[in-house]
Amino acid sequence: MVILQVILPTFLIVGTGYLVGRVERFDPRTLSNLTIYVLTPSLVFHRLYVSPLDLTSLGRIFLYAVAIILVMFVVAQVSGRLLQLDQVNLSTFTLTVALFNAGNMGLPVILFGFGEDGLSIAVVLVVSHILMTNTLGVFLAARARGNRAEALKQVFLLPGLYAIALAFVLGQGGVVLPKAILEPVQLLGNAAIPVSTLILGIQLSGSRIEGDLRLTGLASAFRLLLAPALAAVLLPVFGFHGLAYRVLLVQSAMPSAVYSVILSSKFDANASLASTTVLVSTLLSALTLSGLLLLTIG
C-alpha cells in the first residue's frame, strides 16, 4: 500500500516531468527560481499560518537541519580525502552527499505519506535546507575553483525565511487575514509541490549515467542509507518523537539534491558527477524510501 499510495504517485509526477523535458526545452534555473522565490514561500506561509508551530519547534527543526547537513558534510570530506580526490571532485562529491531533495521530492512524499500535519513540519525543514544550500552549498561549489566571494551573498534574499517569520507573528498573534489575501497565497502554495516535483523530472531528463560510477555509488549509498541511519540517532537528541520524528527521518533519506548540479555548473565543479549521482540516487530511492516508509507508516 505504501508503494501505491506514496511512491507511485510521486514517481508518476517525476516521470511526467522527465517525459516533458525530453520533448520540450525548458530552463530549469528559471523554473527552480519560481518555486524558491514564489511558490514555496507561499506554501510555507500558508501551512504555518493555518497550522502554527511554536518558536521552540521551529528552532529545533532548523538546528536539526543544520546538524544533519554538517554531519554528512564531514562524512563526505573525510571519505573524499581518504580516496585522495582533487578539490573539484571533492567539492562535488560533498555537495551530493550533504544536500538532499527535501523539497522537490521530500514534500510530495511527506504529503502522500503523512498528510497536512506532516507537511507543516516538512516545509520548515525545506526552508532550513534552502538556507544551508545558499551558504554551505555555495561555499563548497565556489571553493572548487577558489572563488569564495559568493558564499553568503544571497542568504538574506531568501523569501522563505521571511515567510516563516511573518506566518509565526501573524499566527501566534491571532491576526485574521482576509480571504482576498489568504486564498491567493493558498493557491500559489498548492502549486508548489506538483510544480517542484515536475521540475525534478525535467532536470533529470538532461542527466546521463556516466563518469566515475564508484563515486556515484558511494555518494548514493551515503545519501540513501547512511543519512537516515544517522538521522535516527540525531533526531531524539533534538527532542523529536512521534509524527515529527517520522517526517524528518523520511525527509533526511531523500536522494541527492538537484541544486548540487546547478551549483556545480555555475562554479565549474564536476557537473557530470553531480548529475549522474542525482539521477542514480533518485532512481534507487524508490526502493530505499519504500522500505523506510513501511517502517514509519506501516
Coordinates of N, CA and C in Angstrom, one line a residue, residues 51-205:
S51 N -1.6 26.2 10.5 CA -1.2 25.2 11.5 C 0.1 25.6 12.2
P52 N 0.0 26.7 13.0 CA 1.2 27.3 13.5 C 2.0 26.3 14.4
L53 N 3.4 26.4 14.3 CA 4.3 25.7 15.2 C 4.8 26.7 16.1
D54 N 5.1 26.3 17.4 CA 5.7 27.2 18.3 C 7.1 27.5 18.0
L55 N 7.7 28.6 18.5 CA 9.0 29.0 18.2 C 10.1 28.0 18.6
T56 N 9.8 27.2 19.6 CA 10.8 26.2 20.0 C 10.9 25.1 19.0
S57 N 9.7 24.7 18.4 CA 9.7 23.7 17.4 C 10.4 24.1 16.1
L58 N 10.1 25.4 15.8 CA 10.8 26.0 14.6 C 12.3 25.9 14.8
G59 N 12.8 26.3 15.9 CA 14.2 26.4 16.2 C 14.8 25.0 16.2
R60 N 14.1 24.0 16.8 CA 14.7 22.7 16.8 C 14.8 22.1 15.4
I61 N 13.8 22.3 14.6 CA 13.8 21.8 13.2 C 15.0 22.4 12.4
F62 N 15.2 23.7 12.6 CA 16.3 24.4 11.9 C 17.6 23.9 12.4
L63 N 17.8 23.7 13.7 CA 19.1 23.2 14.3 C 19.3 21.8 13.8
Y64 N 18.3 21.0 13.7 CA 18.4 19.6 13.2 C 18.9 19.6 11.8
A65 N 18.3 20.5 11.0 CA 18.6 20.5 9.5 C 20.1 20.9 9.4
V66 N 20.6 21.9 10.2 CA 22.0 22.2 10.2 C 22.9 21.1 10.6
A67 N 22.4 20.4 11.6 CA 23.2 19.2 12.2 C 23.4 18.1 11.2
I68 N 22.3 17.7 10.6 CA 22.4 16.5 9.7 C 23.2 16.9 8.4
I69 N 23.0 18.1 7.9 CA 23.8 18.5 6.8 C 25.3 18.6 7.1
L70 N 25.6 19.1 8.3 CA 27.0 19.3 8.7 C 27.7 17.9 8.9
V71 N 26.9 17.0 9.5 CA 27.4 15.6 9.8 C 27.7 14.9 8.4
M72 N 26.8 15.0 7.5 CA 27.1 14.4 6.2 C 28.2 15.1 5.4
F73 N 28.3 16.4 5.7 CA 29.5 17.2 5.1 C 30.8 16.6 5.6
V74 N 30.9 16.3 6.9 CA 32.1 15.8 7.5 C 32.4 14.4 6.9
V75 N 31.3 13.6 6.9 CA 31.4 12.2 6.3 C 32.0 12.3 4.9
A76 N 31.5 13.1 4.1 CA 31.9 13.2 2.7 C 33.3 13.8 2.6
Q77 N 33.7 14.8 3.4 CA 35.0 15.3 3.4 C 36.1 14.3 3.8
V78 N 35.8 13.6 4.9 CA 36.7 12.6 5.3 C 36.9 11.5 4.3
S79 N 35.8 11.0 3.8 CA 35.8 9.9 2.8 C 36.5 10.4 1.5
G80 N 36.2 11.6 1.1 CA 36.9 12.1 -0.1 C 38.4 12.2 0.0
R81 N 38.8 12.7 1.2 CA 40.3 12.8 1.4 C 41.0 11.4 1.5
L82 N 40.3 10.5 2.1 CA 40.8 9.1 2.1 C 40.9 8.5 0.7
L83 N 40.0 8.9 -0.2 CA 40.0 8.5 -1.6 C 41.0 9.4 -2.4
Q84 N 41.6 10.4 -1.8 CA 42.5 11.3 -2.5 C 41.9 12.0 -3.7
L85 N 40.7 12.5 -3.5 CA 40.0 13.2 -4.5 C 40.7 14.6 -4.7
D86 N 40.7 15.1 -5.9 CA 41.2 16.5 -6.1 C 40.1 17.5 -5.6
Q87 N 40.4 18.8 -5.5 CA 39.4 19.7 -4.9 C 38.1 19.8 -5.7
V88 N 38.2 19.7 -7.0 CA 37.0 19.8 -7.8 C 36.0 18.6 -7.5
N89 N 36.6 17.4 -7.5 CA 35.7 16.2 -7.3 C 35.3 16.1 -5.8
L90 N 36.2 16.6 -4.9 CA 35.8 16.6 -3.5 C 34.7 17.5 -3.2
S91 N 34.7 18.7 -3.8 CA 33.6 19.6 -3.6 C 32.3 19.1 -4.1
T92 N 32.3 18.5 -5.3 CA 31.1 18.0 -5.9 C 30.6 16.8 -5.2
F93 N 31.5 15.9 -4.8 CA 31.1 14.7 -4.0 C 30.4 15.1 -2.7
T94 N 31.0 16.1 -2.0 CA 30.4 16.6 -0.8 C 29.1 17.2 -1.0
L95 N 28.9 18.0 -2.0 CA 27.6 18.6 -2.4 C 26.5 17.5 -2.5
T96 N 26.8 16.4 -3.2 CA 25.8 15.4 -3.5 C 25.5 14.5 -2.2
V97 N 26.4 14.5 -1.3 CA 26.2 13.7 -0.1 C 25.5 14.6 1.0
A98 N 25.9 15.8 1.1 CA 25.4 16.7 2.2 C 24.0 17.3 1.9
L99 N 23.7 17.6 0.6 CA 22.5 18.2 0.2 C 21.5 17.2 -0.3
F100 N 20.2 17.3 0.1 CA 19.2 16.3 -0.3 C 18.0 17.0 -0.8
N101 N 17.2 16.2 -1.6 CA 16.0 16.8 -2.2 C 14.8 16.9 -1.2
A102 N 15.0 17.8 -0.3 CA 14.0 17.9 0.8 C 12.7 18.5 0.2
G103 N 12.8 19.3 -0.9 CA 11.6 20.0 -1.4 C 11.0 19.3 -2.6
N104 N 11.8 19.2 -3.7 CA 11.3 18.6 -4.9 C 10.7 17.2 -4.8
M105 N 11.3 16.4 -4.0 CA 10.9 15.0 -3.8 C 10.3 14.8 -2.3
G106 N 10.9 15.5 -1.4 CA 10.5 15.3 0.0 C 9.1 15.7 0.3
L107 N 8.7 16.9 -0.3 CA 7.3 17.4 0.0 C 6.2 16.5 -0.5
P108 N 6.3 16.0 -1.8 CA 5.2 15.1 -2.2 C 5.2 13.8 -1.4
V109 N 6.3 13.2 -1.1 CA 6.4 12.0 -0.3 C 5.8 12.2 1.1
I110 N 6.1 13.3 1.7 CA 5.5 13.6 3.1 C 4.0 13.9 3.0
L111 N 3.6 14.6 2.0 CA 2.2 14.9 1.8 C 1.4 13.6 1.6
F112 N 1.9 12.8 0.7 CA 1.2 11.5 0.4 C 1.2 10.5 1.6
G113 N 2.3 10.6 2.3 CA 2.5 9.6 3.4 C 2.0 10.0 4.8
F114 N 2.1 11.4 5.1 CA 1.8 11.8 6.4 C 0.7 12.9 6.4
G115 N 0.2 13.3 5.3 CA -0.9 14.3 5.2 C -0.5 15.7 5.6
E116 N -1.5 16.6 5.8 CA -1.3 18.0 6.0 C -0.5 18.3 7.3
D117 N -0.7 17.5 8.3 CA 0.1 17.8 9.6 C 1.6 17.5 9.4
G118 N 1.9 16.5 8.6 CA 3.3 16.2 8.3 C 3.9 17.3 7.4
L119 N 3.1 17.8 6.5 CA 3.6 18.8 5.6 C 4.0 20.1 6.3
S120 N 3.2 20.5 7.4 CA 3.6 21.7 8.2 C 5.0 21.6 8.8
I121 N 5.4 20.4 9.2 CA 6.7 20.2 9.7 C 7.7 20.2 8.6
A122 N 7.4 19.5 7.5 CA 8.3 19.4 6.4 C 8.7 20.7 5.7
V123 N 7.8 21.6 5.6 CA 8.1 22.9 4.9 C 9.2 23.7 5.7
V124 N 9.2 23.5 7.0 CA 10.2 24.2 7.8 C 11.6 23.7 7.5
L125 N 11.7 22.3 7.4 CA 13.0 21.7 7.0 C 13.4 22.1 5.6
V126 N 12.4 22.3 4.7 CA 12.8 22.7 3.4 C 13.4 24.1 3.4
V127 N 12.8 25.0 4.1 CA 13.4 26.4 4.1 C 14.8 26.4 4.8
S128 N 14.9 25.6 5.8 CA 16.2 25.5 6.5 C 17.2 24.9 5.5
H129 N 16.8 23.9 4.7 CA 17.7 23.3 3.8 C 18.1 24.3 2.7
I130 N 17.2 25.1 2.2 CA 17.5 26.1 1.2 C 18.5 27.1 1.8
L131 N 18.3 27.5 3.0 CA 19.3 28.4 3.7 C 20.7 27.8 3.7
M132 N 20.8 26.5 4.0 CA 22.1 25.8 4.1 C 22.7 25.7 2.6
T133 N 21.8 25.4 1.7 CA 22.2 25.3 0.3 C 22.9 26.6 -0.2
N134 N 22.3 27.8 0.2 CA 22.8 29.1 -0.2 C 23.9 29.6 0.6
T135 N 24.3 28.8 1.6 CA 25.5 29.2 2.4 C 26.6 28.1 2.2
L136 N 26.4 27.0 2.9 CA 27.4 25.9 2.8 C 27.5 25.4 1.4
G137 N 26.4 25.2 0.7 CA 26.4 24.7 -0.7 C 27.1 25.6 -1.6
V138 N 26.8 26.9 -1.6 CA 27.5 27.8 -2.5 C 29.0 27.9 -2.1
F139 N 29.3 27.8 -0.8 CA 30.7 27.9 -0.4 C 31.5 26.7 -1.0
L140 N 30.9 25.5 -0.9 CA 31.5 24.3 -1.4 C 31.8 24.3 -2.9
A141 N 30.7 24.8 -3.6 CA 30.8 24.8 -5.1 C 31.8 25.9 -5.5
A142 N 31.8 27.0 -4.9 CA 32.8 28.1 -5.2 C 34.2 27.7 -4.9
R143 N 34.4 26.9 -3.8 CA 35.7 26.5 -3.4 C 36.4 25.6 -4.4
A144 N 35.6 25.0 -5.3 CA 36.1 24.1 -6.3 C 37.1 24.8 -7.2
R145 N 36.9 26.1 -7.4 CA 37.8 26.9 -8.3 C 38.4 28.1 -7.5
G146 N 38.2 28.0 -6.2 CA 38.9 29.0 -5.3 C 38.1 30.3 -5.2
N147 N 36.9 30.4 -5.7 CA 36.1 31.6 -5.6 C 35.1 31.5 -4.4
R148 N 35.4 32.2 -3.3 CA 34.6 32.1 -2.1 C 33.7 33.4 -1.9
A149 N 33.8 34.3 -2.8 CA 33.2 35.6 -2.5 C 31.7 35.5 -2.5
E150 N 31.1 34.5 -3.2 CA 29.7 34.3 -3.4 C 29.0 33.6 -2.2
A151 N 29.8 33.1 -1.3 CA 29.3 32.2 -0.3 C 28.1 32.7 0.5
L152 N 28.0 33.9 1.0 CA 26.9 34.4 1.8 C 26.1 35.5 1.1
K153 N 26.3 35.7 -0.1 CA 25.7 36.8 -0.8 C 24.2 36.8 -0.8
Q154 N 23.6 35.7 -1.1 CA 22.1 35.6 -1.3 C 21.3 35.1 -0.1
V155 N 21.9 34.9 1.0 CA 21.2 34.3 2.2 C 20.0 35.1 2.6
F156 N 20.2 36.4 2.7 CA 19.1 37.2 3.2 C 18.1 37.7 2.1
L157 N 18.3 37.1 0.9 CA 17.3 37.3 -0.1 C 16.3 36.2 -0.2
L158 N 16.4 35.2 0.6 CA 15.5 34.1 0.6 C 14.2 34.4 1.2
P159 N 13.1 34.5 0.4 CA 11.8 34.9 1.0 C 11.2 33.8 1.9
G160 N 11.7 32.6 1.8 CA 11.1 31.6 2.7 C 11.4 31.9 4.2
L161 N 12.5 32.5 4.5 CA 12.8 32.9 5.9 C 11.8 33.9 6.4
Y162 N 11.5 34.9 5.5 CA 10.6 35.9 5.9 C 9.1 35.3 6.0
A163 N 8.8 34.3 5.2 CA 7.5 33.7 5.2 C 7.3 33.0 6.5
I164 N 8.4 32.3 7.0 CA 8.3 31.7 8.3 C 8.0 32.7 9.4
A165 N 8.8 33.8 9.4 CA 8.7 34.8 10.5 C 7.3 35.5 10.4
L166 N 6.9 35.8 9.3 CA 5.6 36.5 9.1 C 4.4 35.6 9.6
A167 N 4.5 34.3 9.1 CA 3.4 33.4 9.5 C 3.4 33.2 11.0
F168 N 4.6 33.1 11.6 CA 4.7 32.9 13.1 C 4.1 34.1 13.8
V169 N 4.4 35.3 13.4 CA 3.9 36.5 14.1 C 2.4 36.6 13.9
L170 N 1.9 36.5 12.7 CA 0.5 36.6 12.5 C -0.3 35.5 13.1
G171 N 0.2 34.2 13.0 CA -0.5 33.1 13.6 C -0.5 33.1 15.1
Q172 N 0.6 33.4 15.7 CA 0.7 33.4 17.2 C -0.1 34.7 17.7
G173 N -0.1 35.7 16.9 CA -0.8 36.9 17.3 C -2.3 36.9 17.1
G174 N -2.8 35.8 16.5 CA -4.2 35.7 16.3 C -4.8 36.7 15.2
V175 N -3.9 37.1 14.3 CA -4.4 38.1 13.3 C -5.1 37.3 12.2
V176 N -6.3 37.7 11.9 CA -7.1 37.0 10.9 C -7.0 37.7 9.6
L177 N -6.4 37.0 8.6 CA -6.2 37.6 7.3 C -7.5 37.5 6.5
P178 N -7.8 38.5 5.7 CA -9.0 38.4 4.8 C -8.8 37.4 3.7
K179 N -9.9 36.8 3.2 CA -9.8 35.8 2.2 C -9.2 36.3 0.9
A180 N -9.3 37.6 0.7 CA -8.7 38.2 -0.6 C -7.2 38.1 -0.6
I181 N -6.6 37.9 0.6 CA -5.2 37.7 0.7 C -4.8 36.3 0.9
L182 N -5.5 35.6 1.8 CA -5.1 34.2 2.2 C -5.4 33.2 1.0
E183 N -6.5 33.4 0.3 CA -6.8 32.4 -0.7 C -5.8 32.5 -1.9
P184 N -5.4 33.6 -2.4 CA -4.3 33.6 -3.5 C -3.0 33.0 -3.0
V185 N -2.7 33.3 -1.7 CA -1.4 32.7 -1.1 C -1.6 31.2 -1.1
Q186 N -2.7 30.7 -0.7 CA -3.0 29.2 -0.6 C -2.9 28.6 -2.0
L187 N -3.5 29.3 -3.0 CA -3.5 28.8 -4.3 C -2.1 28.7 -4.9
L188 N -1.2 29.7 -4.6 CA 0.2 29.6 -5.1 C 0.9 28.5 -4.3
G189 N 0.6 28.4 -3.0 CA 1.2 27.3 -2.2 C 0.9 25.9 -2.7
N190 N -0.4 25.8 -3.1 CA -0.8 24.5 -3.6 C -0.1 24.0 -4.8
A191 N 0.4 25.0 -5.6 CA 1.1 24.7 -6.8 C 2.6 24.3 -6.6
A192 N 3.1 24.6 -5.4 CA 4.5 24.4 -5.1 C 4.9 22.9 -5.2
I193 N 4.1 22.0 -4.7 CA 4.5 20.6 -4.6 C 4.5 20.0 -6.0
P194 N 3.4 20.0 -6.8 CA 3.4 19.4 -8.1 C 4.4 20.1 -9.1
V195 N 4.5 21.4 -9.0 CA 5.5 22.1 -9.9 C 6.9 21.7 -9.6
S196 N 7.3 21.7 -8.3 CA 8.6 21.4 -7.9 C 9.0 19.9 -8.2
T197 N 8.0 19.0 -8.1 CA 8.2 17.6 -8.5 C 8.4 17.4 -10.0
L198 N 7.6 18.2 -10.7 CA 7.7 18.2 -12.2 C 9.1 18.7 -12.6
I199 N 9.6 19.8 -11.9 CA 10.9 20.3 -12.2 C 12.0 19.3 -12.0
L200 N 11.8 18.5 -10.9 CA 12.8 17.4 -10.7 C 12.9 16.5 -11.9
G201 N 11.7 16.1 -12.5 CA 11.7 15.2 -13.6 C 12.3 15.9 -14.8
I202 N 12.0 17.2 -15.0 CA 12.6 18.0 -16.2 C 14.1 18.0 -16.0
Q203 N 14.6 18.3 -14.8 CA 16.1 18.4 -14.6 C 16.7 17.0 -14.8
L204 N 16.1 15.9 -14.4 CA 16.6 14.6 -14.6 C 16.6 14.2 -16.1
S205 N 15.8 14.8 -16.9 CA 15.7 14.4 -18.3 C 17.0 14.8 -19.1

